[in-house]
GROMACS .gro file of C-alpha atoms in nm:
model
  182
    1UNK     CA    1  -2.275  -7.731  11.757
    2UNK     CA    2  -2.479  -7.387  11.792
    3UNK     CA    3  -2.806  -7.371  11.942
    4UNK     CA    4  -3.083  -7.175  12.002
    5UNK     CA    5  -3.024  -6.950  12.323
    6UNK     CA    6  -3.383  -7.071  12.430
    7UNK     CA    7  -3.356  -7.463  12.364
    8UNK     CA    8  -3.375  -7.676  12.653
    9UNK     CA    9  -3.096  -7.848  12.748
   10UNK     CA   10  -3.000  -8.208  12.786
   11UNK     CA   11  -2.752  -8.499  12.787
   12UNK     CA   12  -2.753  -8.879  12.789
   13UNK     CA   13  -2.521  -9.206  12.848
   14UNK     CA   14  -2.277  -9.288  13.063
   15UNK     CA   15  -2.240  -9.021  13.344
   16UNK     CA   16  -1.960  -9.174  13.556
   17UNK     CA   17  -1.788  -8.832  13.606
   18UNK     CA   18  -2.086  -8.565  13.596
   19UNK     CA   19  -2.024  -8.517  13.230
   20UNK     CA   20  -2.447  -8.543  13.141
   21UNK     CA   21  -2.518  -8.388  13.382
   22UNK     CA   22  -2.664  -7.996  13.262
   23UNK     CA   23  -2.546  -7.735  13.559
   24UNK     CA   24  -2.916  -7.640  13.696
   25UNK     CA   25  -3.029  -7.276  13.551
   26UNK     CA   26  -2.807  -7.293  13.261
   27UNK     CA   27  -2.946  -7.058  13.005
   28UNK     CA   28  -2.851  -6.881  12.703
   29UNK     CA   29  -2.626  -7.151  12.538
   30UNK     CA   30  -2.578  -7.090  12.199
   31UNK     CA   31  -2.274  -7.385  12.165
   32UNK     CA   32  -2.157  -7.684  12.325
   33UNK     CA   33  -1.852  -7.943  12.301
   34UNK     CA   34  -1.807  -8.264  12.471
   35UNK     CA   35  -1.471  -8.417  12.531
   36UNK     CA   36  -1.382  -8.767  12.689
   37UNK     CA   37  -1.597  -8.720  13.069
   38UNK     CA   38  -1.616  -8.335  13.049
   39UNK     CA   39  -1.838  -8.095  12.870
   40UNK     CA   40  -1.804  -7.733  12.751
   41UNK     CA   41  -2.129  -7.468  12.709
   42UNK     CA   42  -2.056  -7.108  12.476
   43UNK     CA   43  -2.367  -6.895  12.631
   44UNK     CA   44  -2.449  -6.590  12.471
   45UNK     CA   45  -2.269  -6.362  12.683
   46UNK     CA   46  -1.957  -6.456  12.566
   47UNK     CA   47  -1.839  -6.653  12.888
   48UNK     CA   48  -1.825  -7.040  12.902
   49UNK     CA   49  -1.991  -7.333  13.151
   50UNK     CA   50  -1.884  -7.684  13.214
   51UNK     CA   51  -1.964  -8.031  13.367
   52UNK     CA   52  -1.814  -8.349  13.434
   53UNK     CA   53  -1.468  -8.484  13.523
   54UNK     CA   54  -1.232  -8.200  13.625
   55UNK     CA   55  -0.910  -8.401  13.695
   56UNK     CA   56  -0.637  -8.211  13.509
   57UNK     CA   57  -0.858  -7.871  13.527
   58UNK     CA   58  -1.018  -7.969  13.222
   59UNK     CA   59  -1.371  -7.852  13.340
   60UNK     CA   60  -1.261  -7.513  13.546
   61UNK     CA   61  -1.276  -7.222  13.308
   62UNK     CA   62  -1.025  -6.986  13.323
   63UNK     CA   63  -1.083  -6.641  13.546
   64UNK     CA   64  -1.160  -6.375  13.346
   65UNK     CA   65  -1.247  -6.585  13.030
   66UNK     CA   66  -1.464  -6.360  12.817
   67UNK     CA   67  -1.547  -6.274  12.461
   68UNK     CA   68  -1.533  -6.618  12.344
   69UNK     CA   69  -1.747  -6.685  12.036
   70UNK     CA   70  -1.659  -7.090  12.012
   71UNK     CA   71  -1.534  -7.405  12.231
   72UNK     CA   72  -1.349  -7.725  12.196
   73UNK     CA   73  -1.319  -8.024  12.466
   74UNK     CA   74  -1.064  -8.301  12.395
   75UNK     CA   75  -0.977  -8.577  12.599
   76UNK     CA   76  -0.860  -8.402  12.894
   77UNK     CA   77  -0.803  -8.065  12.756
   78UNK     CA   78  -1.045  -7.713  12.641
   79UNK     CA   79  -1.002  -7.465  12.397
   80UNK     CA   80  -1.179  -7.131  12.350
   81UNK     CA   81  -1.152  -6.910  12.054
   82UNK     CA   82  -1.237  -6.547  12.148
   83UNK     CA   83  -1.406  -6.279  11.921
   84UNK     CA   84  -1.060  -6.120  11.897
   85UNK     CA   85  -0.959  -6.423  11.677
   86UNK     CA   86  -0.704  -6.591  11.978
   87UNK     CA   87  -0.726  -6.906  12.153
   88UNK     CA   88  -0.714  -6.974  12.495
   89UNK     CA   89  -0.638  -7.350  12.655
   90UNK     CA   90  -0.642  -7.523  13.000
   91UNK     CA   91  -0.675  -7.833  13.153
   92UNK     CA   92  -0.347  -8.154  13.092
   93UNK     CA   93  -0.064  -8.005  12.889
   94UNK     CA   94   0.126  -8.375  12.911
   95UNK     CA   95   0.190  -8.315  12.524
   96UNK     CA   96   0.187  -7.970  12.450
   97UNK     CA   97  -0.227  -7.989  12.347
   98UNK     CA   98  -0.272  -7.637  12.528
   99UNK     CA   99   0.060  -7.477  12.445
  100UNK     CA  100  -0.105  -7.231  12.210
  101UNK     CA  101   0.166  -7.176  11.936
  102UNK     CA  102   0.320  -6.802  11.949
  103UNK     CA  103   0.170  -6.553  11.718
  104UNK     CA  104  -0.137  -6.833  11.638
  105UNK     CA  105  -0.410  -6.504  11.545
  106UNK     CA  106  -0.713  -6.467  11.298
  107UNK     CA  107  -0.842  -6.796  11.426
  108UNK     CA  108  -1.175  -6.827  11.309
  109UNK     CA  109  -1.215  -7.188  11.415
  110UNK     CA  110  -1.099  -7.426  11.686
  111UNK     CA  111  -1.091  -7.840  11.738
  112UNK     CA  112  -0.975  -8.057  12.003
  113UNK     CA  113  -0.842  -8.390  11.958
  114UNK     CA  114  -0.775  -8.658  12.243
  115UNK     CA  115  -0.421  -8.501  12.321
  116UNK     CA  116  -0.421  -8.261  12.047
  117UNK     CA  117  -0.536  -7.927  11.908
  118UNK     CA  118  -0.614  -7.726  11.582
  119UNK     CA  119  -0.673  -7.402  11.465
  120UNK     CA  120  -0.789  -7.264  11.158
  121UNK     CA  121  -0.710  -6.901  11.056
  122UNK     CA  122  -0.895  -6.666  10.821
  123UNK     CA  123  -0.653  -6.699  10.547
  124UNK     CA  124  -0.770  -7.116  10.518
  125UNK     CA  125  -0.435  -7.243  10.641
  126UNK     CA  126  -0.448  -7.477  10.969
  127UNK     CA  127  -0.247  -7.466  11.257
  128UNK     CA  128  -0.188  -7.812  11.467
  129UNK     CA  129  -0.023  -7.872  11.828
  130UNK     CA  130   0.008  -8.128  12.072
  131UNK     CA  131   0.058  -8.485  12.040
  132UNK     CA  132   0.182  -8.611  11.751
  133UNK     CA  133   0.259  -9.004  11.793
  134UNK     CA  134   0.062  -9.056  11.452
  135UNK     CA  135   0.139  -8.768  11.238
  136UNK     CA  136  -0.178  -8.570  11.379
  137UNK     CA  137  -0.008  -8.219  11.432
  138UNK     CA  138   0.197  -8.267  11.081
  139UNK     CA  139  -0.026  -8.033  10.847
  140UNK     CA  140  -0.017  -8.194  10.472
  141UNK     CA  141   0.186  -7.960  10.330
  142UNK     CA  142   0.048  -7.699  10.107
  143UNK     CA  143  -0.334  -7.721  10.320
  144UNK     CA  144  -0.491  -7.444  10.215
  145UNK     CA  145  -0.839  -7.304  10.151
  146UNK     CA  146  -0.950  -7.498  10.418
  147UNK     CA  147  -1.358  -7.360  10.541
  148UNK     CA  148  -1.371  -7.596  10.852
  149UNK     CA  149  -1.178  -7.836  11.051
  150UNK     CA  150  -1.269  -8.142  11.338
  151UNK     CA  151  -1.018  -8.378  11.497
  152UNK     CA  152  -1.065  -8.731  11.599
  153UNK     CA  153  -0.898  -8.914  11.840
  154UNK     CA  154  -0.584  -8.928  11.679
  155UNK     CA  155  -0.674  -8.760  11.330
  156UNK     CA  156  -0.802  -8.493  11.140
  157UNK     CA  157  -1.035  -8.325  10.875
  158UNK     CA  158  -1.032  -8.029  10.674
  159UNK     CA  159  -1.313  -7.907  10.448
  160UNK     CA  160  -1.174  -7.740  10.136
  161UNK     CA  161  -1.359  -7.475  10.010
  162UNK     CA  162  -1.434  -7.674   9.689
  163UNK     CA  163  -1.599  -7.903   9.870
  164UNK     CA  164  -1.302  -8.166   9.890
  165UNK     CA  165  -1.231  -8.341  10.223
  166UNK     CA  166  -0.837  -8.393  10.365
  167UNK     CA  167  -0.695  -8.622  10.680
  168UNK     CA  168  -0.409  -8.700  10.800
  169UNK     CA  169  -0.277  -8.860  11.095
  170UNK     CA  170  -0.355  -9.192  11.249
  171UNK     CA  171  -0.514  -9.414  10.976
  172UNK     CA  172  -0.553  -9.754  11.171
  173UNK     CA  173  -0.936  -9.812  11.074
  174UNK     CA  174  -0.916  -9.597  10.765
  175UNK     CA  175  -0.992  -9.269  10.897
  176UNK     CA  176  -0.783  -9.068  10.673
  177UNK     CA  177  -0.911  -9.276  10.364
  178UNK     CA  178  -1.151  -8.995  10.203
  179UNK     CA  179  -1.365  -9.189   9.987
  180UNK     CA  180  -1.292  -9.090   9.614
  181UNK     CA  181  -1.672  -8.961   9.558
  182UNK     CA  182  -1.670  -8.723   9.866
   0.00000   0.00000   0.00000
């Protein structure tokens, strides 16, 4: 989500862990993500805040962390893409979710899923690691032209250029069934 750098902040619900809970004199975000009982905040300087639960390191930004230009949170993970078109991850690696593949570059947009992650490059193809229990990190073959990307839980989306949706992985309550008129 991007924001203006001079909107007032704030956050709501449950707030077991810290995660609503805005760090005091937070300015200048321009993007936030939230994740299971941790939040992420892009401020215009390039460097990144957070909040809530910080069990697996899921909330402790990495030193040096600069020069990112988006964020992710997923379950118990956090992604960063920089302006150099790379990813960074931290926080619980139990499934590979921030083992950023080799060579992954010209990212121009990130997602987190509950133990997964996605990247989309420049060229519209996707990139997908982590857990893959329900076929979540298995790219449809052939995914291409792809503008934007989000992951659920256990599934994705990808926005085709033409305006066509596609998901894929777990499809329990229908969340990969695209209706026809989308």
């Amino acid at each position: 989500v991007a924001l203006s750098p001079t909107a007032p902040m704030a956050a709501w619900g449950a707030n077991w862990n810290g995660e609503c809970e805005v760090p005091a004199g937070l300015a200048n975000v321009v993007s936030i993500a939230a994740g299971s009982y941790h939040s992420l905040m892009l401020l215009s300087d390039g460097t990144v805040a957070s909040g809530g639960a910080d069990w697996y390191g899921q909330a402790a930004i990495p030193e040096g962390l600069v020069d990112v230009v988006g964020v992710a949170a997923g379950g118990y993970h956090s992604l960063a893409l920089k302006a150099d078109g790379t990813v960074a991850a931290w926080g619980w690696n139990n499934n590979g979710q921030c083992d950023v593949p080799a060579g992954l570059l010209d990212v121009v947009a990130i997602a987190a899923g509950e133990y997964h992650s996605l990247a989309l490059r420049a060229d519209g193809t996707v990139a997908a690691w982590g857990a893959n229990w329900s076929g979540q990190c298995d790219v449809p073959t052939g995914l291409g032209n792809v503008v934007a990307i989000d992951a659920g839980g256990e599934h994705n989306l990808a926005l085709h250029s033409d305006g066509t949706v596609a998901a894929w992985g777990n499809n329990d309550n229908n969340a990969c069934d695209v209706p026809e008129e989308v």
